[in-house]
Amino acid sequence: MAEFYAESDYPLNAQRATEAFKVLVADERLGRAWLVEAQGADVGYLVVTLGYSMEYGGVDAFIDDLYVRPAFRRAGLGTAAVREARAFCLARGVRALHLEVDQANSVARSVYRKAGFVSNDRQLLTLVLDTPTHAT
């Protein structure tokens, strides 16, 4: 997570991030985290969180984080991770899978579009109610 945040030029509060991961992995109702592996090593991770949507009439999910180390990109690992997330969501009856991607990140947008994600022409707005992991 530190590598992912550093690449995006976000500071990372390691204590908050550790606490967030502990809560997530301790309660499967909140979602799931996977390690992305290649050549016998952990080279990234994927986090899916679960919620509920009136618009979609049931459980929805959010790809909260997807990171693959630069040396392992363009090898299909991100695509495989998104497929795993999709399978997880389908098995749980999730009605919609969302994500947020930076407009400038054309490589990530390409991975997501290949997986079937489309723009809904809406803008994600956030009201921060507590300190996020990227605040020190």
Backbone as numpy.savetxt, mean C-alpha at the origin, in Angstrom:
# Nx Ny Nz CAx CAy CAz Cx Cy Cz
10.43 0.34 5.26 9.60 1.53 5.26 10.47 2.78 5.26
11.60 2.71 5.96 12.50 3.86 5.99 13.03 4.19 4.59
13.35 3.15 3.81 13.83 3.37 2.44 12.74 4.01 1.58
11.52 3.51 1.71 10.39 4.02 0.95 10.17 5.50 1.26
10.13 5.82 2.53 9.89 7.21 2.93 11.04 8.12 2.51
12.27 7.63 2.63 13.43 8.44 2.24 13.38 8.75 0.74
12.96 7.77 -0.06 12.85 7.98 -1.50 11.83 9.06 -1.83
10.79 9.15 -1.02 9.75 10.17 -1.23 10.07 11.46 -0.50
11.24 11.50 0.12 11.71 12.67 0.86 10.81 13.00 2.06
10.29 11.93 2.69 9.52 12.08 3.93 10.38 11.61 5.09
10.38 12.35 6.19 11.03 11.80 7.39 10.17 10.66 7.92
10.74 9.77 8.68 9.98 8.66 9.24 10.22 8.58 10.74
9.14 8.57 11.49 9.23 8.34 12.92 9.20 6.82 13.11
10.35 6.22 13.35 10.48 4.77 13.41 9.61 4.17 14.52
9.49 4.86 15.64 8.68 4.34 16.74 7.21 4.27 16.33
6.70 5.34 15.72 5.30 5.33 15.27 5.07 4.27 14.20
6.01 4.14 13.28 5.88 3.14 12.22 5.87 1.74 12.80
6.74 1.47 13.74 6.78 0.15 14.39 5.47 -0.14 15.10
4.96 0.83 15.82 3.67 0.66 16.52 2.54 0.40 15.52
2.55 1.12 14.41 1.50 0.94 13.41 1.55 -0.47 12.82
2.74 -0.97 12.52 2.87 -2.32 12.00 2.42 -3.35 13.03
2.78 -3.16 14.28 2.38 -4.12 15.33 0.87 -4.21 15.43
0.19 -3.09 15.40 -1.27 -3.09 15.48 -1.87 -3.80 14.27
-1.36 -3.50 13.09 -1.88 -4.11 11.87 -1.72 -5.63 11.87
-0.53 -6.12 12.16 -0.31 -7.57 12.10 -0.98 -8.32 13.25
-1.33 -7.62 14.30 -2.00 -8.26 15.43 -3.50 -8.41 15.23
-4.08 -7.70 14.27 -5.54 -7.73 14.07 -5.86 -7.86 12.59
-6.15 -9.08 12.15 -6.39 -9.32 10.72 -7.61 -8.58 10.18
-8.45 -8.06 11.05 -9.59 -7.26 10.59 -9.14 -5.93 10.01
-7.94 -5.51 10.32 -7.43 -4.22 9.85 -6.76 -4.31 8.49
-6.30 -5.50 8.11 -5.62 -5.65 6.83 -4.51 -6.66 6.93
-3.54 -6.51 6.04 -2.43 -7.45 6.00 -1.21 -6.77 5.42
-0.04 -7.29 5.82 1.24 -6.83 5.28 1.99 -8.04 4.72
2.65 -7.84 3.59 3.45 -8.89 2.96 4.85 -8.35 2.73
5.82 -9.24 2.79 7.17 -8.92 2.34 7.28 -9.32 0.88
7.96 -8.53 0.10 8.26 -8.85 -1.29 9.65 -9.47 -1.29
9.76 -10.67 -1.84 11.02 -11.39 -1.80 11.55 -11.64 -3.21
12.87 -11.61 -3.34 13.55 -11.94 -4.59 14.96 -12.41 -4.25
15.40 -13.40 -4.95 16.76 -13.92 -4.78 17.05 -14.24 -3.31
16.05 -14.76 -2.62 16.23 -15.17 -1.23 16.32 -14.04 -0.23
15.95 -12.82 -0.64 16.04 -11.67 0.26 14.74 -10.89 0.25
14.48 -10.19 1.35 13.34 -9.28 1.42 13.75 -7.99 0.69
12.98 -7.65 -0.36 13.36 -6.49 -1.18 12.26 -5.44 -1.24
11.22 -5.62 -0.44 10.13 -4.66 -0.42 9.00 -5.14 0.45
7.90 -4.41 0.39 6.74 -4.78 1.19 5.48 -4.17 0.60
4.36 -4.73 1.00 3.04 -4.27 0.59 2.14 -4.28 1.81
1.37 -3.22 1.98 0.40 -3.13 3.08 -0.97 -2.83 2.49
-1.95 -3.65 2.86 -3.35 -3.41 2.50 -4.12 -3.20 3.79
-4.88 -2.11 3.86 -5.73 -1.86 5.02 -7.19 -1.98 4.60
-8.04 -2.37 5.54 -9.45 -2.60 5.25 -10.32 -1.53 5.88
-11.41 -1.22 5.21 -12.38 -0.26 5.70 -13.77 -0.67 5.27
-14.68 0.26 5.28 -16.05 -0.01 4.86 -16.53 1.17 4.03
-17.20 0.87 2.92 -17.63 1.91 2.01 -19.12 1.84 1.75
-19.82 2.91 2.00 -21.23 2.99 1.62 -21.36 3.00 0.11
-20.47 3.70 -0.56 -20.53 3.80 -2.02 -20.43 2.42 -2.68
-19.54 1.58 -2.18 -19.35 0.26 -2.78 -20.15 -0.83 -2.07
-20.87 -0.46 -1.04 -21.79 -1.38 -0.38 -21.14 -2.48 0.40
-20.03 -2.19 1.02 -19.37 -3.21 1.83 -17.92 -2.86 2.11
-17.17 -3.91 2.40 -15.77 -3.72 2.76 -14.99 -3.22 1.55
-14.15 -2.23 1.79 -13.22 -1.79 0.77 -11.81 -1.87 1.35
-10.83 -1.71 0.50 -9.44 -1.84 0.95 -8.61 -0.75 0.28
-7.44 -0.54 0.84 -6.55 0.51 0.38 -5.14 -0.06 0.36
-4.48 0.01 -0.80 -3.05 -0.31 -0.81 -2.38 0.90 -0.17
-1.98 0.72 1.06 -1.45 1.83 1.85 0.01 2.07 1.54
0.77 1.01 1.36 2.19 1.11 1.00 2.53 -0.03 0.05
3.28 0.28 -0.98 3.91 -0.72 -1.84 5.28 -0.19 -2.19
6.29 -0.95 -1.81 7.66 -0.52 -2.06 8.49 -1.71 -2.51
9.28 -1.49 -3.56 10.26 -2.46 -4.03 11.58 -1.69 -4.18
12.64 -2.25 -3.63 13.94 -1.58 -3.72 14.31 -1.33 -5.18
14.95 -0.19 -5.46 15.25 0.19 -6.84 15.95 -0.90 -7.66
16.89 -1.61 -7.09 17.64 -2.64 -7.83 16.76 -3.80 -8.28
15.56 -3.92 -7.71 14.67 -5.05 -8.02 13.43 -4.61 -8.79
13.38 -3.36 -9.19 12.22 -2.86 -9.92 12.28 -3.31 -11.38
11.13 -3.25 -12.02 10.97 -3.63 -13.43 11.22 -5.12 -13.65
10.99 -5.89 -12.59 11.13 -7.35 -12.69 9.80 -8.04 -12.42
8.72 -7.27 -12.33 7.40 -7.85 -12.12 7.03 -8.06 -10.66
7.89 -7.64 -9.74 7.61 -7.86 -8.31 6.45 -7.01 -7.82
6.38 -5.76 -8.25 5.26 -4.90 -7.86 3.96 -5.44 -8.41
3.98 -5.88 -9.67 2.79 -6.46 -10.29 2.34 -7.70 -9.54
3.30 -8.55 -9.17 2.97 -9.77 -8.42 2.40 -9.42 -7.05
2.94 -8.41 -6.41 2.44 -7.99 -5.10 1.01 -7.48 -5.20
0.72 -6.70 -6.24 -0.64 -6.19 -6.43 -1.60 -7.36 -6.71
-1.15 -8.35 -7.48 -1.99 -9.55 -7.71 -2.30 -10.25 -6.40
-1.32 -10.36 -5.52 -1.52 -10.99 -4.22 -2.53 -10.20 -3.39
-2.41 -8.88 -3.42 -3.36 -8.03 -2.69 -4.76 -8.20 -3.25
-4.87 -8.26 -4.56 -6.18 -8.45 -5.20 -6.80 -9.79 -4.79
-6.00 -10.85 -4.81 -6.50 -12.17 -4.42 -6.95 -12.17 -2.96
-6.17 -11.54 -2.11 -6.54 -11.41 -0.69 -7.89 -10.71 -0.55
-8.04 -9.61 -1.29 -9.28 -8.82 -1.22 -10.47 -9.63 -1.75
-10.31 -10.29 -2.86 -11.40 -11.10 -3.40 -11.82 -12.20 -2.43
-10.85 -12.84 -1.80 -11.15 -13.92 -0.85 -11.90 -13.40 0.37
-11.73 -12.13 0.70 -12.40 -11.53 1.85 -13.68 -10.81 1.48
-14.07 -10.83 0.22 -15.29 -10.16 -0.20 -15.18 -8.66 -0.30
-13.97 -8.16 -0.45 -13.76 -6.72 -0.59 -14.39 -6.24 -1.89
-15.10 -5.13 -1.83 -15.85 -4.62 -2.98 -15.06 -3.67 -3.86
-14.05 -3.02 -3.31 -13.22 -2.09 -4.09 -11.85 -1.99 -3.45
-10.83 -1.89 -4.27 -9.45 -1.72 -3.81 -8.95 -0.39 -4.33
-8.53 0.48 -3.44 -8.09 1.83 -3.78 -6.59 1.95 -3.54
-6.02 3.00 -4.08 -4.64 3.35 -3.78 -4.41 4.81 -4.09
-3.31 5.31 -3.61 -2.90 6.68 -3.88 -1.54 6.61 -4.55
-1.35 7.34 -5.62 -0.07 7.36 -6.31 0.26 8.79 -6.71
1.50 9.15 -6.56 1.96 10.49 -6.92 1.85 10.67 -8.43
1.33 11.79 -8.86 1.18 12.08 -10.28 2.51 11.98 -11.04
3.59 12.31 -10.38 4.90 12.30 -11.03 5.51 10.90 -11.12
4.92 9.92 -10.45 5.49 8.57 -10.41 4.90 7.73 -11.55
5.41 7.95 -12.75 4.86 7.28 -13.93 5.09 5.78 -13.91
6.18 5.32 -13.33 6.45 3.88 -13.26 5.40 3.20 -12.39
5.13 3.74 -11.21 4.12 3.14 -10.33 2.74 3.21 -10.97
2.43 4.34 -11.60 1.12 4.46 -12.25 0.96 3.41 -13.34
2.03 3.11 -14.06 1.98 2.09 -15.09 1.71 0.70 -14.49
2.36 0.38 -13.39 2.12 -0.90 -12.70 0.65 -1.00 -12.30
0.12 0.06 -11.73 -1.26 0.04 -11.25 -2.25 -0.03 -12.41
-1.98 0.68 -13.47 -2.89 0.63 -14.63 -2.91 -0.76 -15.25
-1.73 -1.41 -15.33 -1.67 -2.78 -15.85 -2.49 -3.73 -14.99
-2.58 -3.43 -13.71 -3.34 -4.27 -12.78 -4.83 -3.97 -12.83
-5.23 -2.96 -13.60 -6.64 -2.64 -13.77 -7.15 -1.43 -13.02
-6.28 -0.75 -12.30 -6.70 0.46 -11.59 -6.95 1.58 -12.58
-7.97 2.36 -12.33 -8.31 3.49 -13.17 -8.52 4.72 -12.29
-8.31 5.88 -12.87 -8.58 7.12 -12.16 -10.09 7.29 -12.04
-10.54 7.70 -10.87 -11.97 7.97 -10.71 -12.25 9.47 -10.77
-11.25 10.22 -11.23 -11.36 11.67 -11.38 -11.76 12.38 -10.09
-11.38 11.78 -8.99 -11.60 12.42 -7.69 -10.25 12.75 -7.09
-10.26 13.58 -6.12 -9.03 13.95 -5.45 -9.10 13.47 -4.01
-8.05 12.81 -3.56 -7.97 12.37 -2.18 -7.64 13.58 -1.30
-8.49 13.86 -0.34 -8.26 14.93 0.63 -8.07 14.29 2.00
-7.28 14.91 2.84 -6.98 14.33 4.14 -7.12 15.37 5.24
-7.80 15.01 6.28 -7.86 15.79 7.51 -7.07 15.00 8.55
-5.88 15.45 8.88 -5.03 14.74 9.82 -5.57 14.96 11.23
-5.88 13.86 11.93 -6.44 13.94 13.28 -5.43 13.55 14.35
-4.30 12.98 13.94 -3.23 12.63 14.87 -1.92 12.61 14.09
-0.84 12.59 14.77 0.47 12.69 14.14 0.75 11.46 13.27
1.06 11.66 11.98 1.37 10.54 11.10 2.79 10.02 11.31
3.09 8.87 10.71 4.42 8.28 10.88 5.52 9.10 10.20
5.14 9.94 9.24 6.17 10.73 8.58 6.42 12.08 9.26
5.86 12.27 10.44 6.15 13.50 11.20 7.06 13.14 12.35
8.09 13.92 12.49 9.06 13.63 13.55 8.75 14.39 14.81
